[in-house]
Amino acid sequence: MKARLAILISGRGSNMVALADAVAEGRIPNAAIELVISDQPAAAGLAKANARGIETTVIERRGRSRAEHDREIVAELKKRDIDLICLAGYMRILSDEVLGPYRGRILNIHPSLLPDCPGLDPQKQALERGVKVSGCTVHFVDETLDGGPVIARREVAVLAGDTVETLSARILEQEHKLYPEAVASVLRELTISQSHAAS
Ligand code: GRF
């Protein structure tokens, strides 16, 4: 029985690629990435998913309410019997339309040691605050901004002379290791619906 994953992106998609590689290499066992959804048609991650044979779909906001947009996302998730949703650089807040049916089954990765530096530009926030240690966090998504229960964190030292770019690059390297490990650990605990137990 394989867990069916969907990954939501808005841009580059390097964490999506890290998850796809981990599934392909068996580091996330008994899982399949069924769908990558982007809210941005120009997201570079879409081509990377397609190159790996993963189905992609673009669901744009197009002036609709957040709830309407999210209802369309949920329809795609339901169609494919998705068990777990991984946000990977998805730049929108999810509404109850998604949180309701998938609570406890939505993960996000954030480039700071949450609860420090939530929200936008966390690497810049870390440098401005002069912290010695930053890092990345995988957490469950709830209605708060980057505030849901923490699953795993990894520290990254802030070095003298670090810029947003150099710090972000070192954190990203760790994100690509941490996210697959965290997804694998969540899946070990998750009860996968019996509806596709035979797959
Ligand atoms: C990552 O730093 C992730 O932690 C944050 O947005 C960035 C997305 O990068 N939420 P990518 O699209 O996965 O390359």
Short mmCIF file of C-alpha atoms and ligand atoms in Angstrom, two decimals:
data_model
loop_
_atom_site.label_atom_id
_atom_site.label_comp_id
_atom_site.label_asym_id
_atom_site.label_seq_id
_atom_site.Cartn_x
_atom_site.Cartn_y
_atom_site.Cartn_z
CA MET A 1 0.00 0.00 0.00
CA LYS A 2 1.55 3.25 -1.13
CA ALA A 3 0.91 6.65 0.39
CA ARG A 4 -0.23 9.08 -2.30
CA LEU A 5 1.51 12.45 -2.09
CA ALA A 6 0.73 15.82 -3.66
CA ILE A 7 3.24 18.67 -3.64
CA LEU A 8 2.18 22.30 -3.90
CA ILE A 9 4.69 24.77 -5.32
CA SER A 10 4.85 28.36 -6.52
CA GLY A 11 8.37 28.62 -7.92
CA ARG A 12 11.75 26.95 -8.25
CA GLY A 13 10.70 23.59 -6.85
CA SER A 14 14.03 22.40 -5.47
CA ASN A 15 12.38 20.89 -2.39
CA MET A 16 9.85 19.18 -4.64
CA VAL A 17 12.79 17.68 -6.57
CA ALA A 18 14.42 16.57 -3.30
CA LEU A 19 11.19 14.80 -2.32
CA ALA A 20 10.80 13.23 -5.77
CA ASP A 21 14.39 11.96 -5.71
CA ALA A 22 13.91 10.57 -2.20
CA VAL A 23 10.77 8.69 -3.30
CA ALA A 24 12.55 7.37 -6.41
CA GLU A 25 15.53 6.22 -4.33
CA GLY A 26 13.42 4.55 -1.64
CA ARG A 27 14.36 7.02 1.09
CA ILE A 28 10.65 7.75 1.43
CA PRO A 29 9.42 4.17 1.27
CA ASN A 30 5.97 3.09 0.14
CA ALA A 31 5.06 6.44 -1.33
CA ALA A 32 4.23 7.86 -4.74
CA ILE A 33 4.04 11.47 -5.82
CA GLU A 34 0.74 11.60 -7.66
CA LEU A 35 0.56 15.28 -8.47
CA VAL A 36 2.41 18.59 -8.36
CA ILE A 37 0.13 21.63 -8.20
CA SER A 38 1.38 25.15 -8.87
CA ASP A 39 -0.58 28.37 -8.47
CA GLN A 40 1.93 30.01 -10.84
CA PRO A 41 1.99 28.97 -14.51
CA ALA A 42 5.60 30.15 -14.83
CA ALA A 43 6.90 28.12 -11.86
CA ALA A 44 10.23 26.56 -12.85
CA GLY A 45 9.36 23.52 -10.74
CA LEU A 46 6.66 22.44 -13.21
CA ALA A 47 9.18 21.45 -15.89
CA LYS A 48 11.31 19.68 -13.27
CA ALA A 49 8.29 17.61 -12.19
CA ASN A 50 7.36 16.80 -15.78
CA ALA A 51 10.94 15.74 -16.50
CA ARG A 52 10.55 13.21 -13.69
CA GLY A 53 7.29 11.90 -15.12
CA ILE A 54 5.16 13.47 -12.40
CA GLU A 55 1.75 14.82 -13.36
CA THR A 56 1.42 18.56 -12.93
CA THR A 57 -1.46 20.97 -12.91
CA VAL A 58 -1.67 24.74 -12.63
CA ILE A 59 -4.47 26.17 -10.53
CA GLU A 60 -4.31 29.95 -10.64
CA ARG A 61 -6.07 32.24 -8.22
CA ARG A 62 -7.41 34.39 -11.09
CA GLY A 63 -9.13 36.95 -8.87
CA ARG A 64 -11.19 34.32 -7.08
CA SER A 65 -11.57 34.18 -3.33
CA ARG A 66 -9.06 32.05 -1.41
CA ALA A 67 -11.86 29.60 -0.57
CA GLU A 68 -12.86 29.19 -4.24
CA HIS A 69 -9.25 28.67 -5.26
CA ASP A 70 -8.74 26.14 -2.49
CA ARG A 71 -11.94 24.27 -3.42
CA GLU A 72 -10.50 23.67 -6.88
CA ILE A 73 -7.27 22.40 -5.31
CA VAL A 74 -9.20 20.06 -3.02
CA ALA A 75 -11.15 18.70 -5.99
CA GLU A 76 -7.87 17.72 -7.68
CA LEU A 77 -6.56 16.18 -4.46
CA LYS A 78 -9.76 14.18 -3.92
CA LYS A 79 -9.76 12.94 -7.51
CA ARG A 80 -6.41 11.31 -6.83
CA ASP A 81 -7.10 10.07 -3.31
CA ILE A 82 -4.20 12.07 -1.87
CA ASP A 83 -3.01 11.04 1.62
CA LEU A 84 -0.40 13.69 2.31
CA ILE A 85 0.16 17.23 1.02
CA CYS A 86 3.66 18.74 1.04
CA LEU A 87 3.96 22.48 0.62
CA ALA A 88 7.29 23.25 -1.02
CA GLY A 89 7.70 26.96 -1.60
CA TYR A 90 3.92 27.37 -1.96
CA MET A 91 3.41 31.07 -1.36
CA ARG A 92 -0.24 31.13 -0.32
CA ILE A 93 -2.02 30.70 2.98
CA LEU A 94 -4.42 27.76 2.91
CA SER A 95 -8.03 28.23 3.96
CA ASP A 96 -10.32 25.89 5.88
CA GLU A 97 -11.36 24.38 2.55
CA VAL A 98 -8.03 22.52 2.53
CA LEU A 99 -7.20 22.54 6.25
CA GLY A 100 -10.56 20.96 7.17
CA PRO A 101 -10.33 17.74 5.16
CA TYR A 102 -6.54 17.37 5.40
CA ARG A 103 -5.67 18.52 8.92
CA GLY A 104 -2.63 16.64 10.17
CA ARG A 105 -1.81 15.66 6.60
CA ILE A 106 -0.32 18.93 5.34
CA LEU A 107 3.38 19.64 5.83
CA ASN A 108 5.47 22.72 5.09
CA ILE A 109 9.17 23.49 5.13
CA HIS A 110 10.40 26.88 6.29
CA PRO A 111 13.97 28.20 6.17
CA SER A 112 14.35 29.19 9.83
CA LEU A 113 14.31 27.51 13.22
CA LEU A 114 10.62 28.05 13.97
CA PRO A 115 9.15 29.64 16.01
CA ASP A 116 11.95 32.11 15.18
CA CYS A 117 11.63 34.14 11.99
CA PRO A 118 8.21 33.10 10.62
CA GLY A 119 6.77 34.65 7.46
CA LEU A 120 8.61 36.32 4.61
CA ASP A 121 12.40 36.60 4.18
CA PRO A 122 13.34 34.51 7.23
CA GLN A 123 17.03 34.38 6.26
CA LYS A 124 17.11 38.19 6.12
CA GLN A 125 15.31 38.35 9.47
CA ALA A 126 17.94 36.02 10.97
CA LEU A 127 20.82 38.14 9.70
CA GLU A 128 19.19 41.37 10.88
CA ARG A 129 18.66 39.90 14.34
CA GLY A 130 22.29 38.81 14.44
CA VAL A 131 21.55 35.22 15.46
CA LYS A 132 24.46 32.76 15.46
CA VAL A 133 22.36 29.77 14.49
CA SER A 134 19.52 29.51 12.00
CA GLY A 135 18.27 26.50 10.07
CA CYS A 136 15.11 24.96 8.72
CA THR A 137 11.90 23.46 10.08
CA VAL A 138 9.33 21.01 8.78
CA HIS A 139 5.97 21.50 10.47
CA PHE A 140 2.32 20.62 10.17
CA VAL A 141 0.25 23.37 8.61
CA ASP A 142 -2.60 24.95 10.53
CA GLU A 143 -4.31 28.32 10.30
CA THR A 144 -1.36 30.19 11.80
CA LEU A 145 1.50 31.58 9.73
CA ASP A 146 4.31 29.00 10.01
CA GLY A 147 3.00 28.20 13.50
CA GLY A 148 1.76 24.60 13.31
CA PRO A 149 3.30 21.72 15.31
CA VAL A 150 6.98 21.18 14.55
CA ILE A 151 8.00 17.81 13.08
CA ALA A 152 11.75 18.30 12.65
CA ARG A 153 14.33 21.06 12.68
CA ARG A 154 17.95 21.26 11.55
CA GLU A 155 20.43 23.90 12.64
CA VAL A 156 22.71 25.82 10.29
CA ALA A 157 25.44 28.07 11.68
CA VAL A 158 25.37 31.71 10.62
CA LEU A 159 28.91 32.60 9.53
CA ALA A 160 30.70 35.93 9.72
CA GLY A 161 30.21 37.69 6.40
CA ASP A 162 27.08 35.69 5.49
CA THR A 163 24.70 37.39 3.08
CA VAL A 164 21.08 36.41 2.51
CA GLU A 165 22.29 34.46 -0.53
CA THR A 166 25.07 32.49 1.18
CA LEU A 167 22.99 31.70 4.26
CA SER A 168 19.95 30.74 2.15
CA ALA A 169 22.10 28.38 0.05
CA ARG A 170 23.47 26.56 3.10
CA ILE A 171 20.02 26.32 4.67
CA LEU A 172 18.56 25.03 1.39
CA GLU A 173 21.11 22.22 1.32
CA GLN A 174 19.82 21.09 4.71
CA GLU A 175 16.18 21.56 3.66
CA HIS A 176 16.74 19.03 0.89
CA LYS A 177 17.86 16.45 3.46
CA LEU A 178 15.43 17.31 6.25
CA TYR A 179 12.19 17.37 4.23
CA PRO A 180 12.47 13.80 2.89
CA GLU A 181 13.42 12.51 6.36
CA ALA A 182 10.47 14.30 7.94
CA VAL A 183 8.02 13.06 5.30
CA ALA A 184 9.25 9.49 5.79
CA SER A 185 8.79 9.79 9.55
CA VAL A 186 5.28 11.23 9.22
CA LEU A 187 4.28 8.45 6.82
CA ARG A 188 5.43 5.83 9.28
CA GLU A 189 2.84 7.19 11.73
CA LEU A 190 0.05 7.92 9.29
CA THR A 191 -2.84 5.57 8.68
CA ILE A 192 -3.23 5.37 4.96
CA SER A 193 -6.86 5.01 3.89
CA GLN A 194 -7.84 1.50 2.91
CA SER A 195 -9.42 2.75 -0.30
CA HIS A 196 -6.21 2.16 -2.22
CA ALA A 197 -4.73 -0.50 0.05
CA ALA A 198 -4.21 -2.76 -2.92
CA SER A 199 -2.03 -0.32 -4.84
C1 GRF B 1 12.49 27.16 0.48
O1 GRF B 1 13.50 27.87 1.13
C2 GRF B 1 11.40 26.78 1.44
O2 GRF B 1 11.86 26.51 2.73
C3 GRF B 1 10.54 28.02 1.47
O3 GRF B 1 10.56 28.50 0.14
C4 GRF B 1 11.74 28.03 -0.52
C5 GRF B 1 11.27 27.26 -1.71
O4 GRF B 1 12.34 26.83 -2.51
N1 GRF B 1 9.22 27.75 1.98
P1 GRF B 1 12.09 25.72 -3.62
O5 GRF B 1 10.95 26.22 -4.49
O6 GRF B 1 11.75 24.45 -2.92
O7 GRF B 1 13.38 25.63 -4.37
#
